Amino acid sequence: MLTILLTNLLLVGLVVVIHYEFLRRLAWRLPVTLLRHRARIVIGVFWVLLAHVIEVWVFALAYFVMHRAEGWGELSGNFDGSLLACAYFSFTTFSTLGFGDIEPSGAIRYLTGIESLTGLVLITWSASFLFIEMQKHWNSR
């Protein structure tokens, strides 16, 4: 049980650090670019999307390893065990979309729950960051 908890905390910590670093670099670089405000926001959106994709793939790699390792549980249903299938599962879990075509069982279930919560927080953080960046250049009426 302790191994499961520590592994989940490590994965969450890793993706939060990744997200923080992406937003920190974006906050530092956006104001110094010579592009118009609209272009900066579009670049910001793509930069944030890239951060989320990397974070999803971190979880996907964890699912891939856990599914193949003994004692972590498994993913079943419309699942072939490939890394791409793990990425698909991770995308639907991170975004809390959850189609339900892949079902976790065993200890791996705890990672799916924490990934959903983490995805929700990080997506909200991204939305707040982009809203603040947009608001800096809106004219007050």
Short mmCIF file of N, CA, C and O in Angstrom, two decimals:
data_model
loop_
_atom_site.label_atom_id
_atom_site.label_comp_id
_atom_site.label_asym_id
_atom_site.label_seq_id
_atom_site.Cartn_x
_atom_site.Cartn_y
_atom_site.Cartn_z
N MET A 1 0.82 -1.20 0.00
CA MET A 1 0.00 0.00 0.00
C MET A 1 0.86 1.26 0.00
O MET A 1 0.54 2.24 -0.66
N LEU A 2 1.96 1.24 0.75
CA LEU A 2 2.86 2.38 0.81
C LEU A 2 3.51 2.64 -0.55
O LEU A 2 3.65 3.80 -0.96
N THR A 3 3.85 1.58 -1.26
CA THR A 3 4.45 1.71 -2.59
C THR A 3 3.47 2.38 -3.55
O THR A 3 3.86 3.25 -4.34
N ILE A 4 2.22 2.00 -3.46
CA ILE A 4 1.18 2.58 -4.32
C ILE A 4 1.04 4.07 -4.03
O ILE A 4 1.03 4.90 -4.94
N LEU A 5 0.97 4.41 -2.76
CA LEU A 5 0.82 5.81 -2.36
C LEU A 5 2.02 6.64 -2.82
O LEU A 5 1.86 7.71 -3.40
N LEU A 6 3.22 6.15 -2.58
CA LEU A 6 4.43 6.88 -2.96
C LEU A 6 4.55 7.03 -4.48
O LEU A 6 4.94 8.10 -4.98
N THR A 7 4.21 6.00 -5.21
CA THR A 7 4.26 6.07 -6.67
C THR A 7 3.28 7.10 -7.20
O THR A 7 3.61 7.91 -8.07
N ASN A 8 2.06 7.09 -6.67
CA ASN A 8 1.06 8.06 -7.10
C ASN A 8 1.49 9.49 -6.75
O ASN A 8 1.34 10.40 -7.57
N LEU A 9 2.04 9.68 -5.55
CA LEU A 9 2.51 11.01 -5.16
C LEU A 9 3.66 11.47 -6.04
O LEU A 9 3.72 12.64 -6.42
N LEU A 10 4.55 10.56 -6.39
CA LEU A 10 5.66 10.89 -7.27
C LEU A 10 5.17 11.33 -8.65
O LEU A 10 5.62 12.34 -9.20
N LEU A 11 4.22 10.59 -9.20
CA LEU A 11 3.67 10.93 -10.52
C LEU A 11 2.94 12.28 -10.50
O LEU A 11 3.14 13.11 -11.38
N VAL A 12 2.15 12.50 -9.48
CA VAL A 12 1.43 13.78 -9.36
C VAL A 12 2.43 14.92 -9.19
O VAL A 12 2.32 15.96 -9.84
N GLY A 13 3.42 14.71 -8.34
CA GLY A 13 4.45 15.73 -8.16
C GLY A 13 5.17 16.05 -9.45
O GLY A 13 5.42 17.22 -9.77
N LEU A 14 5.49 15.03 -10.23
CA LEU A 14 6.19 15.23 -11.49
C LEU A 14 5.35 16.06 -12.47
O LEU A 14 5.85 17.02 -13.05
N VAL A 15 4.09 15.72 -12.63
CA VAL A 15 3.27 16.47 -13.59
C VAL A 15 2.97 17.88 -13.10
O VAL A 15 2.88 18.81 -13.91
N VAL A 16 2.86 18.09 -11.80
CA VAL A 16 2.65 19.44 -11.29
C VAL A 16 3.89 20.30 -11.54
O VAL A 16 3.78 21.46 -11.95
N VAL A 17 5.07 19.73 -11.35
CA VAL A 17 6.31 20.45 -11.63
C VAL A 17 6.42 20.77 -13.12
O VAL A 17 6.79 21.88 -13.51
N ILE A 18 6.08 19.80 -13.96
CA ILE A 18 6.09 20.04 -15.41
C ILE A 18 5.16 21.20 -15.75
O ILE A 18 5.52 22.13 -16.48
N HIS A 19 3.97 21.17 -15.19
CA HIS A 19 2.98 22.21 -15.49
C HIS A 19 3.46 23.57 -14.99
O HIS A 19 3.36 24.58 -15.71
N TYR A 20 3.98 23.60 -13.78
CA TYR A 20 4.49 24.85 -13.23
C TYR A 20 5.59 25.43 -14.12
O TYR A 20 5.59 26.63 -14.40
N GLU A 21 6.51 24.59 -14.54
CA GLU A 21 7.62 25.06 -15.37
C GLU A 21 7.13 25.58 -16.72
O GLU A 21 7.63 26.58 -17.22
N PHE A 22 6.17 24.92 -17.32
CA PHE A 22 5.61 25.40 -18.58
C PHE A 22 4.96 26.78 -18.39
O PHE A 22 5.19 27.70 -19.19
N LEU A 23 4.15 26.93 -17.35
CA LEU A 23 3.48 28.21 -17.12
C LEU A 23 4.47 29.30 -16.72
O LEU A 23 4.33 30.46 -17.14
N ARG A 24 5.48 28.95 -15.94
CA ARG A 24 6.48 29.93 -15.54
C ARG A 24 7.23 30.46 -16.75
O ARG A 24 7.42 31.66 -16.91
N ARG A 25 7.64 29.56 -17.63
CA ARG A 25 8.36 29.98 -18.83
C ARG A 25 7.45 30.80 -19.75
O ARG A 25 7.89 31.77 -20.37
N LEU A 26 6.20 30.41 -19.84
CA LEU A 26 5.25 31.16 -20.66
C LEU A 26 5.04 32.56 -20.09
O LEU A 26 5.04 33.55 -20.84
N ALA A 27 4.90 32.67 -18.79
CA ALA A 27 4.70 33.97 -18.15
C ALA A 27 5.92 34.87 -18.34
O ALA A 27 5.80 36.09 -18.43
N TRP A 28 7.07 34.29 -18.41
CA TRP A 28 8.30 35.05 -18.59
C TRP A 28 8.49 35.49 -20.04
O TRP A 28 8.93 36.60 -20.30
N ARG A 29 8.11 34.62 -20.98
CA ARG A 29 8.36 34.91 -22.40
C ARG A 29 7.26 35.69 -23.10
O ARG A 29 7.54 36.44 -24.03
N LEU A 30 6.02 35.51 -22.69
CA LEU A 30 4.92 36.21 -23.38
C LEU A 30 5.07 37.73 -23.38
O LEU A 30 4.91 38.35 -24.44
N PRO A 31 5.36 38.34 -22.26
CA PRO A 31 5.43 39.81 -22.27
C PRO A 31 6.57 40.38 -23.11
O PRO A 31 6.49 41.52 -23.56
N VAL A 32 7.62 39.63 -23.36
CA VAL A 32 8.77 40.17 -24.09
C VAL A 32 8.71 39.87 -25.59
O VAL A 32 9.56 40.35 -26.33
N THR A 33 7.72 39.12 -26.02
CA THR A 33 7.61 38.85 -27.45
C THR A 33 7.09 40.08 -28.17
O THR A 33 6.37 40.89 -27.60
N LEU A 34 7.47 40.23 -29.39
CA LEU A 34 7.07 41.40 -30.18
C LEU A 34 5.79 41.15 -30.97
O LEU A 34 5.43 41.94 -31.82
N LEU A 35 5.12 40.06 -30.66
CA LEU A 35 3.89 39.72 -31.37
C LEU A 35 2.71 40.48 -30.80
O LEU A 35 2.74 40.95 -29.66
N ARG A 36 1.66 40.57 -31.60
CA ARG A 36 0.42 41.18 -31.13
C ARG A 36 -0.21 40.31 -30.06
O ARG A 36 0.08 39.13 -29.94
N HIS A 37 -1.11 40.93 -29.30
CA HIS A 37 -1.74 40.24 -28.18
C HIS A 37 -2.43 38.94 -28.60
O HIS A 37 -2.30 37.91 -27.94
N ARG A 38 -3.15 38.96 -29.71
CA ARG A 38 -3.86 37.76 -30.17
C ARG A 38 -2.89 36.62 -30.44
O ARG A 38 -3.14 35.48 -30.07
N ALA A 39 -1.80 36.92 -31.10
CA ALA A 39 -0.80 35.89 -31.40
C ALA A 39 -0.18 35.34 -30.13
O ALA A 39 0.07 34.14 -30.03
N ARG A 40 0.05 36.21 -29.16
CA ARG A 40 0.61 35.73 -27.88
C ARG A 40 -0.36 34.78 -27.18
O ARG A 40 0.07 33.77 -26.62
N ILE A 41 -1.63 35.09 -27.23
CA ILE A 41 -2.61 34.21 -26.58
C ILE A 41 -2.69 32.87 -27.31
O ILE A 41 -2.74 31.81 -26.67
N VAL A 42 -2.68 32.89 -28.62
CA VAL A 42 -2.72 31.64 -29.39
C VAL A 42 -1.48 30.80 -29.08
O VAL A 42 -1.57 29.59 -28.86
N ILE A 43 -0.32 31.43 -29.03
CA ILE A 43 0.90 30.71 -28.66
C ILE A 43 0.77 30.16 -27.24
O ILE A 43 1.15 29.02 -26.98
N GLY A 44 0.18 30.95 -26.35
CA GLY A 44 -0.03 30.49 -24.98
C GLY A 44 -0.93 29.27 -24.91
O GLY A 44 -0.66 28.32 -24.17
N VAL A 45 -1.99 29.27 -25.71
CA VAL A 45 -2.90 28.12 -25.73
C VAL A 45 -2.17 26.87 -26.22
O VAL A 45 -2.28 25.80 -25.61
N PHE A 46 -1.42 27.00 -27.29
CA PHE A 46 -0.68 25.84 -27.80
C PHE A 46 0.39 25.37 -26.82
O PHE A 46 0.61 24.17 -26.66
N TRP A 47 1.04 26.30 -26.15
CA TRP A 47 2.06 25.96 -25.16
C TRP A 47 1.43 25.18 -24.00
O TRP A 47 1.97 24.18 -23.53
N VAL A 48 0.26 25.64 -23.54
CA VAL A 48 -0.45 24.96 -22.45
C VAL A 48 -0.93 23.58 -22.90
O VAL A 48 -0.84 22.60 -22.15
N LEU A 49 -1.43 23.49 -24.13
CA LEU A 49 -1.84 22.18 -24.65
C LEU A 49 -0.67 21.21 -24.70
O LEU A 49 -0.82 20.03 -24.37
N LEU A 50 0.49 21.70 -25.11
CA LEU A 50 1.69 20.86 -25.13
C LEU A 50 2.02 20.36 -23.72
O LEU A 50 2.34 19.18 -23.54
N ALA A 51 1.91 21.23 -22.74
CA ALA A 51 2.16 20.81 -21.35
C ALA A 51 1.20 19.69 -20.95
O ALA A 51 1.62 18.68 -20.37
N HIS A 52 -0.08 19.84 -21.28
CA HIS A 52 -1.06 18.81 -20.93
C HIS A 52 -0.77 17.49 -21.65
O HIS A 52 -0.91 16.41 -21.04
N VAL A 53 -0.37 17.55 -22.88
CA VAL A 53 -0.06 16.33 -23.62
C VAL A 53 1.12 15.61 -22.96
O VAL A 53 1.09 14.38 -22.78
N ILE A 54 2.13 16.33 -22.58
CA ILE A 54 3.29 15.72 -21.91
C ILE A 54 2.85 15.10 -20.58
O ILE A 54 3.25 13.97 -20.25
N GLU A 55 2.03 15.79 -19.84
CA GLU A 55 1.54 15.27 -18.56
C GLU A 55 0.72 13.99 -18.75
O GLU A 55 0.86 13.02 -17.99
N VAL A 56 -0.13 13.98 -19.75
CA VAL A 56 -0.92 12.79 -20.05
C VAL A 56 0.00 11.61 -20.38
O VAL A 56 -0.23 10.49 -19.94
N TRP A 57 1.05 11.87 -21.16
CA TRP A 57 1.98 10.80 -21.52
C TRP A 57 2.78 10.30 -20.33
O TRP A 57 3.16 9.12 -20.29
N VAL A 58 3.02 11.14 -19.34
CA VAL A 58 3.68 10.67 -18.11
C VAL A 58 2.78 9.62 -17.44
O VAL A 58 3.25 8.54 -17.05
N PHE A 59 1.50 9.94 -17.32
CA PHE A 59 0.56 8.97 -16.75
C PHE A 59 0.44 7.74 -17.64
O PHE A 59 0.35 6.61 -17.13
N ALA A 60 0.43 7.92 -18.94
CA ALA A 60 0.32 6.79 -19.86
C ALA A 60 1.48 5.82 -19.69
O ALA A 60 1.29 4.60 -19.67
N LEU A 61 2.68 6.36 -19.55
CA LEU A 61 3.85 5.50 -19.31
C LEU A 61 3.72 4.74 -18.00
O LEU A 61 4.09 3.57 -17.90
N ALA A 62 3.18 5.41 -16.99
CA ALA A 62 2.96 4.74 -15.70
C ALA A 62 1.95 3.60 -15.85
O ALA A 62 2.17 2.50 -15.32
N TYR A 63 0.85 3.84 -16.57
CA TYR A 63 -0.12 2.77 -16.80
C TYR A 63 0.51 1.61 -17.55
O TYR A 63 0.26 0.44 -17.23
N PHE A 64 1.30 1.93 -18.54
CA PHE A 64 1.95 0.90 -19.36
C PHE A 64 2.84 0.02 -18.49
O PHE A 64 2.77 -1.21 -18.57
N VAL A 65 3.65 0.64 -17.64
CA VAL A 65 4.54 -0.12 -16.76
C VAL A 65 3.74 -0.90 -15.72
O VAL A 65 3.99 -2.08 -15.47
N MET A 66 2.76 -0.25 -15.10
CA MET A 66 1.97 -0.90 -14.06
C MET A 66 1.17 -2.08 -14.61
O MET A 66 1.03 -3.10 -13.94
N HIS A 67 0.62 -1.91 -15.80
CA HIS A 67 -0.17 -2.99 -16.40
C HIS A 67 0.68 -4.23 -16.63
O HIS A 67 0.20 -5.35 -16.50
N ARG A 68 1.93 -4.02 -16.98
CA ARG A 68 2.83 -5.14 -17.26
C ARG A 68 3.50 -5.71 -16.00
O ARG A 68 3.97 -6.83 -16.01
N ALA A 69 3.55 -4.92 -14.94
CA ALA A 69 4.21 -5.35 -13.70
C ALA A 69 3.26 -6.18 -12.85
O ALA A 69 2.04 -6.03 -12.91
N GLU A 70 3.83 -7.01 -12.05
CA GLU A 70 3.08 -7.87 -11.15
C GLU A 70 2.59 -7.08 -9.94
O GLU A 70 3.33 -6.28 -9.36
N GLY A 71 1.34 -7.25 -9.56
CA GLY A 71 0.81 -6.68 -8.33
C GLY A 71 0.19 -5.30 -8.43
O GLY A 71 -0.26 -4.76 -7.42
N TRP A 72 0.17 -4.70 -9.60
CA TRP A 72 -0.39 -3.36 -9.74
C TRP A 72 -1.83 -3.38 -10.27
O TRP A 72 -2.47 -2.35 -10.33
N GLY A 73 -2.30 -4.51 -10.70
CA GLY A 73 -3.63 -4.60 -11.29
C GLY A 73 -3.52 -4.58 -12.80
O GLY A 73 -2.43 -4.80 -13.36
N GLU A 74 -4.64 -4.32 -13.44
CA GLU A 74 -4.62 -4.34 -14.91
C GLU A 74 -5.70 -3.44 -15.48
O GLU A 74 -6.61 -3.00 -14.78
N LEU A 75 -5.56 -3.18 -16.75
CA LEU A 75 -6.57 -2.48 -17.52
C LEU A 75 -7.20 -3.51 -18.45
O LEU A 75 -6.50 -4.29 -19.08
N SER A 76 -8.52 -3.51 -18.51
CA SER A 76 -9.21 -4.51 -19.33
C SER A 76 -10.34 -3.86 -20.11
O SER A 76 -10.63 -2.68 -19.95
N GLY A 77 -10.98 -4.64 -20.92
CA GLY A 77 -12.05 -4.14 -21.78
C GLY A 77 -11.53 -3.96 -23.18
O GLY A 77 -10.83 -4.83 -23.71
N ASN A 78 -11.82 -2.84 -23.79
CA ASN A 78 -11.35 -2.54 -25.14
C ASN A 78 -9.90 -2.05 -25.05
O ASN A 78 -9.59 -0.89 -25.34
N PHE A 79 -9.01 -2.94 -24.64
CA PHE A 79 -7.64 -2.59 -24.32
C PHE A 79 -6.71 -3.68 -24.82
O PHE A 79 -6.87 -4.85 -24.47
N ASP A 80 -5.71 -3.30 -25.62
CA ASP A 80 -4.78 -4.30 -26.17
C ASP A 80 -3.41 -4.31 -25.48
O ASP A 80 -2.52 -5.05 -25.89
N GLY A 81 -3.23 -3.48 -24.45
CA GLY A 81 -1.98 -3.48 -23.71
C GLY A 81 -0.88 -2.62 -24.32
O GLY A 81 0.21 -2.55 -23.78
N SER A 82 -1.16 -1.95 -25.42
CA SER A 82 -0.13 -1.14 -26.08
C SER A 82 0.04 0.21 -25.37
O SER A 82 -0.82 0.65 -24.62
N LEU A 83 1.17 0.84 -25.65
CA LEU A 83 1.43 2.17 -25.09
C LEU A 83 0.40 3.17 -25.62
O LEU A 83 -0.06 4.04 -24.87
N LEU A 84 0.01 3.03 -26.86
CA LEU A 84 -1.00 3.93 -27.43
C LEU A 84 -2.35 3.76 -26.74
O LEU A 84 -3.06 4.74 -26.49
N ALA A 85 -2.71 2.54 -26.40
CA ALA A 85 -3.95 2.30 -25.67
C ALA A 85 -3.87 2.91 -24.26
O ALA A 85 -4.86 3.46 -23.77
N CYS A 86 -2.70 2.85 -23.65
CA CYS A 86 -2.50 3.48 -22.34
C CYS A 86 -2.62 4.99 -22.47
O CYS A 86 -3.18 5.65 -21.58
N ALA A 87 -2.11 5.56 -23.56
CA ALA A 87 -2.21 7.00 -23.78
C ALA A 87 -3.67 7.41 -23.97
O ALA A 87 -4.13 8.41 -23.41
N TYR A 88 -4.41 6.63 -24.74
CA TYR A 88 -5.84 6.90 -24.93
C TYR A 88 -6.57 6.89 -23.59
O TYR A 88 -7.34 7.79 -23.27
N PHE A 89 -6.29 5.86 -22.78
CA PHE A 89 -6.92 5.76 -21.47
C PHE A 89 -6.53 6.95 -20.60
O PHE A 89 -7.37 7.53 -19.90
N SER A 90 -5.27 7.35 -20.66
CA SER A 90 -4.80 8.47 -19.88
C SER A 90 -5.46 9.78 -20.32
O SER A 90 -5.85 10.60 -19.47
N PHE A 91 -5.62 9.99 -21.61
CA PHE A 91 -6.29 11.20 -22.10
C PHE A 91 -7.73 11.27 -21.61
O PHE A 91 -8.19 12.32 -21.18
N THR A 92 -8.43 10.16 -21.66
CA THR A 92 -9.83 10.18 -21.22
C THR A 92 -9.93 10.31 -19.71
O THR A 92 -10.90 10.89 -19.21
N THR A 93 -8.95 9.81 -18.99
CA THR A 93 -8.96 9.93 -17.53
C THR A 93 -8.55 11.33 -17.10
O THR A 93 -9.21 11.95 -16.27
N PHE A 94 -7.46 11.87 -17.67
CA PHE A 94 -6.95 13.20 -17.33
C PHE A 94 -8.01 14.27 -17.58
O PHE A 94 -8.18 15.18 -16.78
N SER A 95 -8.72 14.14 -18.67
CA SER A 95 -9.74 15.13 -19.02
C SER A 95 -11.07 14.87 -18.32
O SER A 95 -12.02 15.63 -18.50
N THR A 96 -11.15 13.81 -17.55
CA THR A 96 -12.35 13.33 -16.85
C THR A 96 -13.48 12.99 -17.81
O THR A 96 -14.64 12.92 -17.42
N LEU A 97 -13.15 12.74 -19.07
CA LEU A 97 -14.15 12.34 -20.05
C LEU A 97 -14.63 10.92 -19.77
O LEU A 97 -15.82 10.67 -19.71
N GLY A 98 -13.69 9.99 -19.61
CA GLY A 98 -13.99 8.63 -19.18
C GLY A 98 -15.07 7.93 -19.95
O GLY A 98 -16.19 7.78 -19.48
N PHE A 99 -14.76 7.45 -21.14
CA PHE A 99 -15.75 6.73 -21.94
C PHE A 99 -16.21 5.44 -21.28
O PHE A 99 -17.32 5.00 -21.51
N GLY A 100 -15.37 4.80 -20.49
CA GLY A 100 -15.74 3.57 -19.82
C GLY A 100 -15.45 2.32 -20.62
O GLY A 100 -15.84 1.22 -20.22
N ASP A 101 -14.78 2.45 -21.75
CA ASP A 101 -14.47 1.28 -22.57
C ASP A 101 -13.24 0.53 -22.06
O ASP A 101 -13.01 -0.61 -22.43
N ILE A 102 -12.46 1.16 -21.21
CA ILE A 102 -11.31 0.51 -20.55
C ILE A 102 -11.54 0.62 -19.06
O ILE A 102 -11.83 1.70 -18.54
N GLU A 103 -11.41 -0.52 -18.38
CA GLU A 103 -11.71 -0.56 -16.96
C GLU A 103 -10.48 -0.96 -16.15
O GLU A 103 -9.88 -2.00 -16.41
N PRO A 104 -10.11 -0.14 -15.15
CA PRO A 104 -8.99 -0.51 -14.29
C PRO A 104 -9.44 -1.43 -13.17
O PRO A 104 -10.58 -1.35 -12.69
N SER A 105 -8.55 -2.32 -12.76
CA SER A 105 -8.82 -3.16 -11.59
C SER A 105 -7.54 -3.31 -10.80
O SER A 105 -6.43 -3.24 -11.35
N GLY A 106 -7.68 -3.49 -9.52
CA GLY A 106 -6.50 -3.61 -8.66
C GLY A 106 -5.97 -2.24 -8.26
O GLY A 106 -6.67 -1.23 -8.34
N ALA A 107 -4.72 -2.21 -7.86
CA ALA A 107 -4.11 -0.98 -7.35
C ALA A 107 -4.03 0.14 -8.38
O ALA A 107 -3.97 1.31 -8.02
N ILE A 108 -4.03 -0.21 -9.63
CA ILE A 108 -3.95 0.81 -10.69
C ILE A 108 -5.16 1.74 -10.67
O ILE A 108 -5.09 2.86 -11.17
N ARG A 109 -6.24 1.31 -10.04
CA ARG A 109 -7.45 2.15 -9.94
C ARG A 109 -7.17 3.45 -9.19
O ARG A 109 -7.75 4.48 -9.50
N TYR A 110 -6.29 3.38 -8.20
CA TYR A 110 -5.99 4.57 -7.42
C TYR A 110 -5.31 5.64 -8.27
O TYR A 110 -5.54 6.82 -8.08
N LEU A 111 -4.48 5.20 -9.20
CA LEU A 111 -3.82 6.16 -10.08
C LEU A 111 -4.85 6.82 -11.00
O LEU A 111 -4.75 8.02 -11.28
N THR A 112 -5.85 6.08 -11.44
CA THR A 112 -6.86 6.69 -12.32
C THR A 112 -7.64 7.77 -11.58
O THR A 112 -7.95 8.82 -12.16
N GLY A 113 -7.94 7.52 -10.32
CA GLY A 113 -8.65 8.54 -9.54
C GLY A 113 -7.82 9.79 -9.33
O GLY A 113 -8.31 10.91 -9.52
N ILE A 114 -6.57 9.61 -8.97
CA ILE A 114 -5.71 10.76 -8.73
C ILE A 114 -5.37 11.48 -10.03
O ILE A 114 -5.19 12.68 -10.05
N GLU A 115 -5.30 10.75 -11.16
CA GLU A 115 -5.06 11.41 -12.44
C GLU A 115 -6.24 12.31 -12.80
O GLU A 115 -6.04 13.42 -13.30
N SER A 116 -7.45 11.85 -12.57
CA SER A 116 -8.63 12.68 -12.86
C SER A 116 -8.62 13.96 -12.04
O SER A 116 -8.85 15.06 -12.57
N LEU A 117 -8.33 13.84 -10.76
CA LEU A 117 -8.28 15.01 -9.90
C LEU A 117 -7.15 15.95 -10.32
O LEU A 117 -7.33 17.16 -10.40
N THR A 118 -6.00 15.38 -10.63
CA THR A 118 -4.85 16.18 -11.06
C THR A 118 -5.15 16.88 -12.38
O THR A 118 -4.86 18.07 -12.55
N GLY A 119 -5.74 16.16 -13.33
CA GLY A 119 -6.10 16.76 -14.60
C GLY A 119 -7.07 17.92 -14.43
O GLY A 119 -6.91 18.97 -15.05
N LEU A 120 -8.05 17.75 -13.57
CA LEU A 120 -9.02 18.80 -13.31
C LEU A 120 -8.34 20.05 -12.77
O LEU A 120 -8.58 21.17 -13.24
N VAL A 121 -7.45 19.87 -11.80
CA VAL A 121 -6.73 21.01 -11.21
C VAL A 121 -5.82 21.67 -12.23
O VAL A 121 -5.79 22.91 -12.34
N LEU A 122 -5.08 20.89 -13.01
CA LEU A 122 -4.14 21.47 -13.97
C LEU A 122 -4.86 22.17 -15.13
O LEU A 122 -4.41 23.21 -15.61
N ILE A 123 -5.95 21.61 -15.59
CA ILE A 123 -6.72 22.25 -16.65
C ILE A 123 -7.30 23.57 -16.14
O ILE A 123 -7.28 24.59 -16.85
N THR A 124 -7.78 23.58 -14.92
CA THR A 124 -8.31 24.81 -14.32
C THR A 124 -7.20 25.84 -14.14
O THR A 124 -7.41 27.04 -14.39
N TRP A 125 -6.04 25.40 -13.72
CA TRP A 125 -4.89 26.29 -13.56
C TRP A 125 -4.53 26.94 -14.91
O TRP A 125 -4.29 28.14 -14.99
N SER A 126 -4.54 26.13 -15.96
CA SER A 126 -4.25 26.64 -17.31
C SER A 126 -5.28 27.67 -17.74
O SER A 126 -4.94 28.72 -18.29
N ALA A 127 -6.54 27.36 -17.51
CA ALA A 127 -7.61 28.28 -17.89
C ALA A 127 -7.48 29.60 -17.14
O ALA A 127 -7.64 30.68 -17.72
N SER A 128 -7.18 29.53 -15.85
CA SER A 128 -7.00 30.75 -15.06
C SER A 128 -5.82 31.57 -15.56
O SER A 128 -5.91 32.80 -15.68
N PHE A 129 -4.73 30.89 -15.85
CA PHE A 129 -3.54 31.57 -16.35
C PHE A 129 -3.84 32.29 -17.67
O PHE A 129 -3.51 33.46 -17.83
N LEU A 130 -4.48 31.60 -18.59
CA LEU A 130 -4.79 32.20 -19.89
C LEU A 130 -5.80 33.34 -19.76
O LEU A 130 -5.71 34.35 -20.46
N PHE A 131 -6.75 33.19 -18.86
CA PHE A 131 -7.72 34.27 -18.63
C PHE A 131 -7.02 35.52 -18.12
O PHE A 131 -7.29 36.63 -18.59
N ILE A 132 -6.12 35.36 -17.19
CA ILE A 132 -5.37 36.51 -16.66
C ILE A 132 -4.53 37.16 -17.76
O ILE A 132 -4.47 38.39 -17.87
N GLU A 133 -3.91 36.36 -18.59
CA GLU A 133 -3.12 36.91 -19.70
C GLU A 133 -4.01 37.68 -20.68
O GLU A 133 -3.63 38.73 -21.17
N MET A 134 -5.18 37.15 -20.95
CA MET A 134 -6.11 37.83 -21.87
C MET A 134 -6.62 39.13 -21.25
O MET A 134 -6.73 40.16 -21.92
N GLN A 135 -6.90 39.10 -19.96
CA GLN A 135 -7.47 40.24 -19.27
C GLN A 135 -6.48 41.41 -19.21
O GLN A 135 -6.91 42.57 -19.15
N LYS A 136 -5.20 41.15 -19.25
CA LYS A 136 -4.20 42.21 -19.19
C LYS A 136 -4.33 43.20 -20.33
O LYS A 136 -3.95 44.36 -20.20
N HIS A 137 -4.87 42.77 -21.46
CA HIS A 137 -4.92 43.62 -22.64
C HIS A 137 -6.33 43.97 -23.08
O HIS A 137 -6.52 44.55 -24.14
N TRP A 138 -7.33 43.55 -22.31
CA TRP A 138 -8.69 43.93 -22.65
C TRP A 138 -8.93 45.37 -22.22
O TRP A 138 -8.49 45.80 -21.16
N ASN A 139 -9.64 46.10 -23.02
CA ASN A 139 -10.00 47.47 -22.65
C ASN A 139 -11.14 47.43 -21.66
O ASN A 139 -12.10 46.68 -21.82
N SER A 140 -11.03 48.23 -20.62
CA SER A 140 -12.13 48.28 -19.65
C SER A 140 -13.22 49.21 -20.20
O SER A 140 -12.94 50.23 -20.80
N ARG A 141 -14.44 48.83 -19.98
CA ARG A 141 -15.59 49.60 -20.53
C ARG A 141 -16.39 50.21 -19.43
O ARG A 141 -16.63 49.81 -18.43
#
